[in-house]
Coordinates of C-alpha atoms and ligand atoms in Angstrom, one line a residue:
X225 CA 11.2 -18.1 -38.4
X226 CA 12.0 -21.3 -40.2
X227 CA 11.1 -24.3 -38.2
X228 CA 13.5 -27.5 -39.0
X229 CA 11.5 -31.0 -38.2
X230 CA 14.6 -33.3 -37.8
X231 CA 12.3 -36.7 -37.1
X232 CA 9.6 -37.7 -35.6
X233 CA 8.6 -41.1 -33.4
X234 CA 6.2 -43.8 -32.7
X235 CA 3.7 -42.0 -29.6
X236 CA 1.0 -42.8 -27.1
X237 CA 0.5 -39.6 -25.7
X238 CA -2.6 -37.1 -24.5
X239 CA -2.7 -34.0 -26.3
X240 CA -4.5 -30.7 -24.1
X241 CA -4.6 -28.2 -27.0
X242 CA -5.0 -24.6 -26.8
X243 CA -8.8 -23.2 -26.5
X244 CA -11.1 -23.5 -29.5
X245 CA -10.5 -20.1 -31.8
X246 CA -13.5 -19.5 -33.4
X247 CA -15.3 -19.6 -29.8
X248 CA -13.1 -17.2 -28.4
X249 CA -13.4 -14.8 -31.3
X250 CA -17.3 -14.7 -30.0
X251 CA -16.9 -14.4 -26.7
X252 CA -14.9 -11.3 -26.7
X253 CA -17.4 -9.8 -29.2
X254 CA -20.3 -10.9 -28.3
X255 CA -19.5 -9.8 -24.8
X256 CA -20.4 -6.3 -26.3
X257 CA -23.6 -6.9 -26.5
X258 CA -24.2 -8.0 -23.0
X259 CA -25.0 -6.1 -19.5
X260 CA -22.8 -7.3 -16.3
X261 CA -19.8 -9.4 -16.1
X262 CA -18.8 -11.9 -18.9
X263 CA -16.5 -14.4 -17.2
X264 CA -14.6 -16.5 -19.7
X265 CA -12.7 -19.5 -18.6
X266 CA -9.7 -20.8 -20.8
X267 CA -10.2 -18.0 -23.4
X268 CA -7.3 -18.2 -26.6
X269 CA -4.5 -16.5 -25.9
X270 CA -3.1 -16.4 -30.0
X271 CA -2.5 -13.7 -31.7
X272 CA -6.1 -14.0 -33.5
X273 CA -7.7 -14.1 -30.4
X274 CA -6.3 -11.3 -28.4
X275 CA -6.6 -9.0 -31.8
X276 CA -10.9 -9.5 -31.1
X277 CA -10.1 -8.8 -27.5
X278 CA -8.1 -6.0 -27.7
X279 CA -11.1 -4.5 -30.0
X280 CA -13.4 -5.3 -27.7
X281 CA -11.1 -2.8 -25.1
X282 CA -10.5 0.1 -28.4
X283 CA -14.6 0.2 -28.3
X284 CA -14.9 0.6 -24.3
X285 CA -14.9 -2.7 -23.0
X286 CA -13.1 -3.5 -19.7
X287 CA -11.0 -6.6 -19.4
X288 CA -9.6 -7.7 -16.3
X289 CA -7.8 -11.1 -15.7
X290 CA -8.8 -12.5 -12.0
X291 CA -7.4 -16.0 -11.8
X292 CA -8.1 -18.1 -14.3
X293 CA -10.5 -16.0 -15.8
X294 CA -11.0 -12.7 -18.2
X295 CA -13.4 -11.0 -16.9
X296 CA -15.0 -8.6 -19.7
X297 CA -17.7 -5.8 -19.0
X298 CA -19.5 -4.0 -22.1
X299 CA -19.8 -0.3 -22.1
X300 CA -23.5 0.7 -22.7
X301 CA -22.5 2.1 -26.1
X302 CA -19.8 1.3 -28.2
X303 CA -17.0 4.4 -28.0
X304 CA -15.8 5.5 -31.2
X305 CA -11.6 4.4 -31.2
X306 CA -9.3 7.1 -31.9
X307 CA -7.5 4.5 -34.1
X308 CA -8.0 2.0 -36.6
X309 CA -8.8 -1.4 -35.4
X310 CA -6.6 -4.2 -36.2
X311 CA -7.6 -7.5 -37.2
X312 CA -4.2 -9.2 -37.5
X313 CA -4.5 -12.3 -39.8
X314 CA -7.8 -13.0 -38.7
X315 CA -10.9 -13.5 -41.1
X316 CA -13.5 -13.6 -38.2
X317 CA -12.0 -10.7 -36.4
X318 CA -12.7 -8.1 -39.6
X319 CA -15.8 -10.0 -40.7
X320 CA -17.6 -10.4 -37.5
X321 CA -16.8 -7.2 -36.2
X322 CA -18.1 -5.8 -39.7
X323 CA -21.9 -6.4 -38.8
X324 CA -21.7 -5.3 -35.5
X325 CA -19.8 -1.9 -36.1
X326 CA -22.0 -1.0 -39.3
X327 CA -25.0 -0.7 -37.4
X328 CA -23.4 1.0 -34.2
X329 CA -23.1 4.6 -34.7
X330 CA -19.5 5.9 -34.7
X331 CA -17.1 5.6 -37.5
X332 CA -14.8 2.8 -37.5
X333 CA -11.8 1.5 -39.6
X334 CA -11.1 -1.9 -39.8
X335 CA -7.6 -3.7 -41.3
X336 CA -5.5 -6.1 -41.0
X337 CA -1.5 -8.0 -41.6
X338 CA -0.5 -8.1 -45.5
X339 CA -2.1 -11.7 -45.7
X340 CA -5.3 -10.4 -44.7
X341 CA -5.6 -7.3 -47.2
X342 CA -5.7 -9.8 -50.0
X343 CA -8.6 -11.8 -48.8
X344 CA -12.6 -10.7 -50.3
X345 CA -14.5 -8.9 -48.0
X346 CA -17.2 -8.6 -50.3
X347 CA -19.2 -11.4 -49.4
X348 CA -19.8 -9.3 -45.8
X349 CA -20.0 -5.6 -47.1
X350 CA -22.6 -6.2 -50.3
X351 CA -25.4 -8.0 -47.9
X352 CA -24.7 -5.3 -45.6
X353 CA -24.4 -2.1 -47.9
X354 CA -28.2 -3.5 -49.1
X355 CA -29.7 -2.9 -46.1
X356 CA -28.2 0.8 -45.7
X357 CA -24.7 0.0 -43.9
X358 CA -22.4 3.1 -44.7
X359 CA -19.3 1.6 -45.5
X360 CA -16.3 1.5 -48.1
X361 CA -13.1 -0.3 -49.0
X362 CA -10.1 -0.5 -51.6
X363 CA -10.5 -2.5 -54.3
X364 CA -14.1 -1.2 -54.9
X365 CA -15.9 -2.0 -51.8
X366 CA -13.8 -5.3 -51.3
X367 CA -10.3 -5.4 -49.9
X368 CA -9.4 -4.0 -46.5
X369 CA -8.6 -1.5 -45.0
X370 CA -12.6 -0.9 -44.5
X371 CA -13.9 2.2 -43.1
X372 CA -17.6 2.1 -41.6
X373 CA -20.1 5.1 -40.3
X374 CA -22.1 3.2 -38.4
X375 CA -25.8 3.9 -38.6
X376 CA -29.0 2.4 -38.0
X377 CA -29.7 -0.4 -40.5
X378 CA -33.1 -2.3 -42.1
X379 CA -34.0 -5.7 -41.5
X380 CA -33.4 -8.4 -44.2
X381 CA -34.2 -11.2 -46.0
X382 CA -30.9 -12.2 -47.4
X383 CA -30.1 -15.4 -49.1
X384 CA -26.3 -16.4 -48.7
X385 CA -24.5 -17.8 -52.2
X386 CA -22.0 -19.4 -49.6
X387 CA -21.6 -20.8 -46.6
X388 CA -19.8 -19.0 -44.8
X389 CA -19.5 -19.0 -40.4
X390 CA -18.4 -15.5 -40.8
X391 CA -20.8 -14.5 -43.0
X392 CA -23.9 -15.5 -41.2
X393 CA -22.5 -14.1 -38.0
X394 CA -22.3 -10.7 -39.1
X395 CA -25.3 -10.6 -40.7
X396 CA -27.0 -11.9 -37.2
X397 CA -25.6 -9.5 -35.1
X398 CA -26.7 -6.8 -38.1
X399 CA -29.7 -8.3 -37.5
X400 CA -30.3 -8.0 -33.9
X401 CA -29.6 -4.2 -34.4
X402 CA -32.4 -3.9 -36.9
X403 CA -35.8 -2.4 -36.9
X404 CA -38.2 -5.2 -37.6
X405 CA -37.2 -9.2 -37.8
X406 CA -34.7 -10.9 -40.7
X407 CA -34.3 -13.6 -42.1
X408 CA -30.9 -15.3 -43.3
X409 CA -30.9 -18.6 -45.3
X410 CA -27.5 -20.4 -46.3
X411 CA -26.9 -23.0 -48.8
X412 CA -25.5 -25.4 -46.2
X413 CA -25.3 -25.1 -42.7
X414 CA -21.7 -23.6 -41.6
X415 CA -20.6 -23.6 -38.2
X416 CA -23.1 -22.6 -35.5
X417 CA -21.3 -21.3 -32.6
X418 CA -22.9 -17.8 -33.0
X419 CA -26.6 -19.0 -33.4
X420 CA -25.8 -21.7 -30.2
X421 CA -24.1 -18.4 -28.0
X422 CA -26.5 -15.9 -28.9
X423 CA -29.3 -17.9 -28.0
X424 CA -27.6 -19.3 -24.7
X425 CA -27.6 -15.3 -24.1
X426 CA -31.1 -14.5 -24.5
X427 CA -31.0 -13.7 -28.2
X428 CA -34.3 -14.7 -30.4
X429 CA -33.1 -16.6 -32.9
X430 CA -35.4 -19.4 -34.6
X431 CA -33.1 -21.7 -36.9
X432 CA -34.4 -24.6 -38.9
X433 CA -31.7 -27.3 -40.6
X434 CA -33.5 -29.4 -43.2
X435 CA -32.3 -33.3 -44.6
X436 CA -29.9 -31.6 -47.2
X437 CA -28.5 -29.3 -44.4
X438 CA -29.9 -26.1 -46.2
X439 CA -30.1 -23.4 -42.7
X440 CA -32.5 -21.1 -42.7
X441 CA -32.6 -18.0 -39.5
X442 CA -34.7 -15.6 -37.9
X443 CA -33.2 -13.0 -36.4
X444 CA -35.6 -10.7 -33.9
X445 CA -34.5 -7.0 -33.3
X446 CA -32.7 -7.0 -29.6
X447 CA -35.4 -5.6 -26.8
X448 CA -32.5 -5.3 -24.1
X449 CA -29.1 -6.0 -23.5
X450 CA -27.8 -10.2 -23.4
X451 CA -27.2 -12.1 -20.7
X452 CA -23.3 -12.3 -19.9
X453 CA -21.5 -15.2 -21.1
X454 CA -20.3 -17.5 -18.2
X455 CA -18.3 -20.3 -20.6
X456 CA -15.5 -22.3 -20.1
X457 CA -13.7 -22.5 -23.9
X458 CA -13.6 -25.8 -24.5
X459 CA -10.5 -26.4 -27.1
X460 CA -10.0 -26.6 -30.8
X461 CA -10.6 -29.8 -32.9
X462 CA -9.0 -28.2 -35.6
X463 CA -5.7 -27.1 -33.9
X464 CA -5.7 -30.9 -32.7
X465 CA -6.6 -32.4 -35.7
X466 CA -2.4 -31.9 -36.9
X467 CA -2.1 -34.2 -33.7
X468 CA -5.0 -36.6 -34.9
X469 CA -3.2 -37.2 -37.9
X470 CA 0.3 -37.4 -36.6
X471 CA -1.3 -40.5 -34.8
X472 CA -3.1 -41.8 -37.8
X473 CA 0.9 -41.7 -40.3
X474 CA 2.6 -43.1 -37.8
X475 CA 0.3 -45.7 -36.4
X476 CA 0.4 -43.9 -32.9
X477 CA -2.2 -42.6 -30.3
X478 CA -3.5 -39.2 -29.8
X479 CA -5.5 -39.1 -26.7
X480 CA -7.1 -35.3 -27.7
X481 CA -8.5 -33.7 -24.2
X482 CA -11.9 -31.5 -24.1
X483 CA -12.9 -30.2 -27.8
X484 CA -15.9 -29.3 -28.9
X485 CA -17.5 -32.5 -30.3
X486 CA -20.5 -29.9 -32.5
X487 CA -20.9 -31.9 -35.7
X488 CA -19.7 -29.0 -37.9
X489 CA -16.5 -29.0 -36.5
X490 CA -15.3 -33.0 -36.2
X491 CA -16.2 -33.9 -39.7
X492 CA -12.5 -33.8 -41.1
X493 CA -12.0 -36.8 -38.1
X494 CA -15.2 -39.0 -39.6
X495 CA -13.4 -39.0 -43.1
X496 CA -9.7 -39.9 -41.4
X497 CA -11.9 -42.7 -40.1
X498 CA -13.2 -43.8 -43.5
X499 CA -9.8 -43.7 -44.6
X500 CA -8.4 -46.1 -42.0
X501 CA -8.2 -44.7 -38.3
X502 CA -9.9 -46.1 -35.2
X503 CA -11.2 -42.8 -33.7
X504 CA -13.7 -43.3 -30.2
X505 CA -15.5 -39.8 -29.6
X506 CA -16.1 -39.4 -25.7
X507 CA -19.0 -37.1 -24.5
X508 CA -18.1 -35.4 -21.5
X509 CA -20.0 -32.5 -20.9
X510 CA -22.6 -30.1 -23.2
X511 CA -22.7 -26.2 -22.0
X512 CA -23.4 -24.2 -25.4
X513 CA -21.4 -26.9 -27.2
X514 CA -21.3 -30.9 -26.8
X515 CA -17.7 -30.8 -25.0
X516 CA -15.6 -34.8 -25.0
X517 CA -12.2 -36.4 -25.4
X518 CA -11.2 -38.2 -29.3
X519 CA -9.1 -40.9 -29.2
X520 CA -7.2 -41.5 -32.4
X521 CA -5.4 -44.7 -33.1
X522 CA -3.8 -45.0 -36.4
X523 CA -3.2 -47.9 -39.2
X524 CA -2.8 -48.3 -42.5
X525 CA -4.6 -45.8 -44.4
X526 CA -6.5 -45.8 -47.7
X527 CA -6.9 -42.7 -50.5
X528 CA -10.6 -41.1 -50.2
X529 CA -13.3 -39.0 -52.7
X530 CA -14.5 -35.5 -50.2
X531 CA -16.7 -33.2 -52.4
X532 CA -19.5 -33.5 -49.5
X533 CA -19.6 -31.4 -46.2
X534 CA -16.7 -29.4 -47.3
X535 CA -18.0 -26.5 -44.7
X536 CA -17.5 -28.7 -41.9
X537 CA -14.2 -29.6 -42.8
X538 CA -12.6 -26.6 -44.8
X539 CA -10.2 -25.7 -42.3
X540 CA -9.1 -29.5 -41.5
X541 CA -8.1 -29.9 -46.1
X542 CA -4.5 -29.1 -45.4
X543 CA -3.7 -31.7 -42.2
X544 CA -6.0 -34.0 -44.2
X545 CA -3.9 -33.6 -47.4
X546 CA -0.8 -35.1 -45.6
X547 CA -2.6 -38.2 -44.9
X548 CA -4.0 -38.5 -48.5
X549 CA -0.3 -38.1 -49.2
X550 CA 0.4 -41.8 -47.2
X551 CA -2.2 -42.9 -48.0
X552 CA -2.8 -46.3 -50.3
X553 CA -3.4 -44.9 -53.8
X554 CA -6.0 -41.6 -55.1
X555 CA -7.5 -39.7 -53.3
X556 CA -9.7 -36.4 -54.6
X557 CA -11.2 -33.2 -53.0
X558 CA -13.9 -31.2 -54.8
X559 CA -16.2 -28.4 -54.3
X560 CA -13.4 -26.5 -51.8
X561 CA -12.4 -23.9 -54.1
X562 CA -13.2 -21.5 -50.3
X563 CA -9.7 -23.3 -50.2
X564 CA -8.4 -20.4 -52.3
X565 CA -9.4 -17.1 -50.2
X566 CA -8.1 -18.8 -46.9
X567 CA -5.1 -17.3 -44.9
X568 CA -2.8 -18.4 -48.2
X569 CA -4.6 -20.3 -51.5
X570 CA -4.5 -23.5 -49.7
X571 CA -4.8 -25.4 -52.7
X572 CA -1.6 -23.8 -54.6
X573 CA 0.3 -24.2 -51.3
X574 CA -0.9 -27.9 -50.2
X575 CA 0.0 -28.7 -54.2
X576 CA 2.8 -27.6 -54.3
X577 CA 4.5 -28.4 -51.4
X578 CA 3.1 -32.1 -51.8
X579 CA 5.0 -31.9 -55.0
X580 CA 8.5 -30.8 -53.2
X581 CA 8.1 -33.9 -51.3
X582 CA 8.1 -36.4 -54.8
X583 CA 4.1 -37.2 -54.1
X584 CA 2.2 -37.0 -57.0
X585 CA -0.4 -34.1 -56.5
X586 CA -2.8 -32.2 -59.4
X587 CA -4.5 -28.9 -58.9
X588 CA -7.9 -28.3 -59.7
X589 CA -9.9 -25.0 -59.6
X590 CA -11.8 -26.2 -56.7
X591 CA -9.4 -29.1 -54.9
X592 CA -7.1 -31.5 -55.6
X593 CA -5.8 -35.1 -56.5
X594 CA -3.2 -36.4 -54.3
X595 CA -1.7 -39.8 -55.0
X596 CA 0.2 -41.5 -51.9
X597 CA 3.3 -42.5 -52.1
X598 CA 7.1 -42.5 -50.2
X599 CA 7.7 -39.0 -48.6
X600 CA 11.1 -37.1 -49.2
X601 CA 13.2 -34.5 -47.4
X602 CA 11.8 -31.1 -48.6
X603 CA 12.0 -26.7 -47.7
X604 CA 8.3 -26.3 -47.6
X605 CA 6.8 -22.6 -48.1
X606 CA 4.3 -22.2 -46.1
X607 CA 3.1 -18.9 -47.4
X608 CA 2.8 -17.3 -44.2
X609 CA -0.2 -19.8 -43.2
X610 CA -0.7 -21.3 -40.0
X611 CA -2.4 -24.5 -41.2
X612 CA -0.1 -25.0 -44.1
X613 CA 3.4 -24.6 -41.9
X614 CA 1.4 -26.9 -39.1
X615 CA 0.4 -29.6 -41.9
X616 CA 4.3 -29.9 -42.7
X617 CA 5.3 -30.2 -39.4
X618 CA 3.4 -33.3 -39.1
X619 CA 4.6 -34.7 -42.4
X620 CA 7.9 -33.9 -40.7
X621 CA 7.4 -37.2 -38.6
X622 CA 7.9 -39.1 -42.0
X623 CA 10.8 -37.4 -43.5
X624 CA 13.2 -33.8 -42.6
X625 CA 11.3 -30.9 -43.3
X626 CA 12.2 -27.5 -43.3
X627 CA 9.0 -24.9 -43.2
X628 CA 9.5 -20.9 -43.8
X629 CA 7.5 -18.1 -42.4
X630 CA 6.5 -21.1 -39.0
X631 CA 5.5 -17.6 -36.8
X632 CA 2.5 -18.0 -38.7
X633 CA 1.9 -20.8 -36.0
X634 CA 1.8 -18.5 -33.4
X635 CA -2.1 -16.4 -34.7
X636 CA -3.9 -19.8 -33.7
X637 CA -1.7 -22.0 -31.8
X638 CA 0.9 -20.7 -29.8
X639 CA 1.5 -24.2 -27.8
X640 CA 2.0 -26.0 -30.8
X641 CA 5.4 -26.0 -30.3
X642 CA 5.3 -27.5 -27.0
X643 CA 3.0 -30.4 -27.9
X644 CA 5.1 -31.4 -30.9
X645 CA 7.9 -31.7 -29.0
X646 CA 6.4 -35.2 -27.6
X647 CA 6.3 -36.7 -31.3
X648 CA 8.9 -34.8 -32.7
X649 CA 12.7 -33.7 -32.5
X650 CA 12.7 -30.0 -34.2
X651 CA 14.6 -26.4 -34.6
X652 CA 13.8 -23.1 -34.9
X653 CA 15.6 -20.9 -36.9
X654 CA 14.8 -16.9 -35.9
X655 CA 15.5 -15.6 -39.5
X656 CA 13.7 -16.5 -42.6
Ligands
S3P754 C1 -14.7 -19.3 -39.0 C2 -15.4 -19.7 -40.1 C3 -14.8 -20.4 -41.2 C4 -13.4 -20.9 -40.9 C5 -12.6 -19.9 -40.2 C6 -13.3 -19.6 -38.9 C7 -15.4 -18.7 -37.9 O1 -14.8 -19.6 -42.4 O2 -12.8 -21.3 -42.2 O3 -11.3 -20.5 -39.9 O4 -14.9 -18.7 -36.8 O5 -16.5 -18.2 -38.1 P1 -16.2 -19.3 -43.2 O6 -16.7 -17.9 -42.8 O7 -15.8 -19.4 -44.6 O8 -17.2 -20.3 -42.7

């Protein structure tokens, strides 16, 4: 599908996004772990998303939708699927799922869309091969598809080169299967929706955060089955970040309705205030997660230096990198060379695009240099990435764009489309 932004317009408008992705993931997997009904209010309904939920029904979970509501119900062991599992395009899906499977017994096969074959899977199947997991992939251990006998597993005491959400979670839930009590330390804290749902379950899980943001856990070996989740999803600050800075380019308003406000998830909005933007954060409610409304009202904006709390902000680089590319003169991101084992090498694509539209942009192994500067007509690859075809849509409001593979859009944020038809006149194209 190629998506053609024609132009875009001066806007006041609220934005109601779709529900936060990386919380959804959870809920449908951690659900497995749980006795009774999980009822789950405003779950995501992308392709992601209903990948982890359909899993969750492949390994004897029933889901029922009454109302609003999916209803989900564990089975009181996992059932061994008569197929592989498919992960789609999503990173969480294989990863998170990885610690649970490896120490449920059954055998298991995990994989995933072409995109998603080519990303490291190292980083969850070494930590968990140490402690006895029985599991193997292409490439050496490291590329999906993965196949898993699931077994009991050890406790741990394993300190994390990266910080990395998907990571930690596996290794928690690995953890909570164990014999005897682990311990996980990262080198800064990434996001915490698993430690915050898992405890708000009945989960013992002691977490300490210290001034330089180093995270250390404890994980204590489950006595009995969780508490069901009862959760409304609030929704995704990084799906309405493209809208955030759509305000900020075009000196608009984005009035962006019930995200979750937690700290390692809003930090890409903080630096689009240091570059310029009024942004008002509005505290509504705080159920697992501190839950609120962001206003965003843009001006002139002004190039920035981000080599600090990249975790909290990785996924947020590519929207942020078309308002470096407006931006009054340099601006430079460091220490984000995660950038490259994302849904596409974000840096390559972000560079290289930036470049089709005549703004001055240099690669580096771990970021970029982006000066601003006028934005031109351009056919923008997008690589088959949902946050790089989103990014150009928004630059779109500037000058025409036309972006390739724009399904992409569709595994985190199917009502994109409908939302950016408020700022923006556009075309779809079926073909590529
Ligand atoms: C996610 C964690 C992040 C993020 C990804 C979603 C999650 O990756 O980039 O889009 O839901 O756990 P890391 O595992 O590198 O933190």
């Amino acid at each position: 599908m190629i998506l053609k932004v024609v132009k875009g317009r001066k806007f006041n408008e609220e934005f109601e996004v779709d529900a936060d992705k990386s919380i959804s993931h959870r809920c449908a997997i951690f659900s497995l772990l749980t006795e009774g009904e999980n009822r789950i209010k405003n779950y995501l309904k992308a392709e992601d998303t209903l990948n982890s939920l359909e899993i969750a029904k492949k390994l004897g979970a029933v889901v029922e939708e009454i109302d609003d509501e999916i209803v989900i119900k564990a089975p009181d062991k996992l059932r061994e699927p008569d197929d592989v599992l498919y992960c789609g395009n999503s990173g969480t899906t294989i990863r998170i799922y990885m610690g649970l499977l490896a120490s449920n017994e059954g055998f298991y096969v995990l994989t995933g869309d072409e995109y998603l074959r080519r990303r490291p899977m190292k980083r969850v199947i070494n930590p968990l091969k140490k402690i006895g997991a029985d599991i193997d992939a292409r490439d050496n251990g490291n590329l999906a598809p993965i196949a898993i006998r699931g077994n009991k597993l050890k406790n741990f005491h394993y300190e994390s080169p990266i910080a990395s959400a998907q990571v930690k979670s596996a290794l928690i839930l690995a953890g909570l299967y164990a014999n005897k009590p682990s311990f996980y330390k990262e080198p800064f804290l990434s996001r915490d929706h698993t430690e915050r749902m898992l405890k708000g379950m009945g989960a013992k899980i002691n977490q300490s955060i210290n001034e330089n943001n180093e995270c250390e856990i404890e994980i204590y070996p489950l006595k009995e089955k969780l508490n069901p989740l009862n959760i409304i999803v609030p929704n995704d600050p990084s799906s309405a970040f493209f809208f955030a800075v759509a305000a900020a380019i075009t000196k608009s308003q984005a009035i962006i309705k019930n995200v979750t406000l937690n700290p390692t998830r809003i930090e890409a909005y903080r630096i689009l205030e240091k570059m310029g933007a009024e942004i008002d954060y509005l505290l509504k409610d705080n159920k697992y997660e501190p839950i609120g409304d962001i206003v965003v009202k843009g001006t002139e904006l002004r190039g920035i230096e981000i080599s600090q709390n990249i975790p909290w902000l990785i996924d947020e680089l590519p929207a942020l990198s078309i308002a470096m590319a407006v931006a009054n003169g340099k601006s430079i991101v460091r220490n984000a060379k995660e950038l490259r084992v994302k849904e596409s090498d974000r840096i390559k694509a972000v560079v290289e695009n930036l470049r089709k539209c005549e703004i001055e942009a240099y690669e580096f192994e771990d970021g970029y240099e982006i000066i601003g500067g006028e934005v031109k007509e351009a056919k923008i690859d997008s690589f088959g990435d949902h946050r790089i075809a989103m990014s150009f849509a928004i630059l779109g409001l500037l000058a025409p764009m036309e972006i390739t593979k724009a399904e992409s859009i569709n595994t985190s944020f199917p009502n994109f489309f409908n939302l950016f038809k408020k700022i923006a006149d556009y075309r779809i194209i079926d073909a590529d």
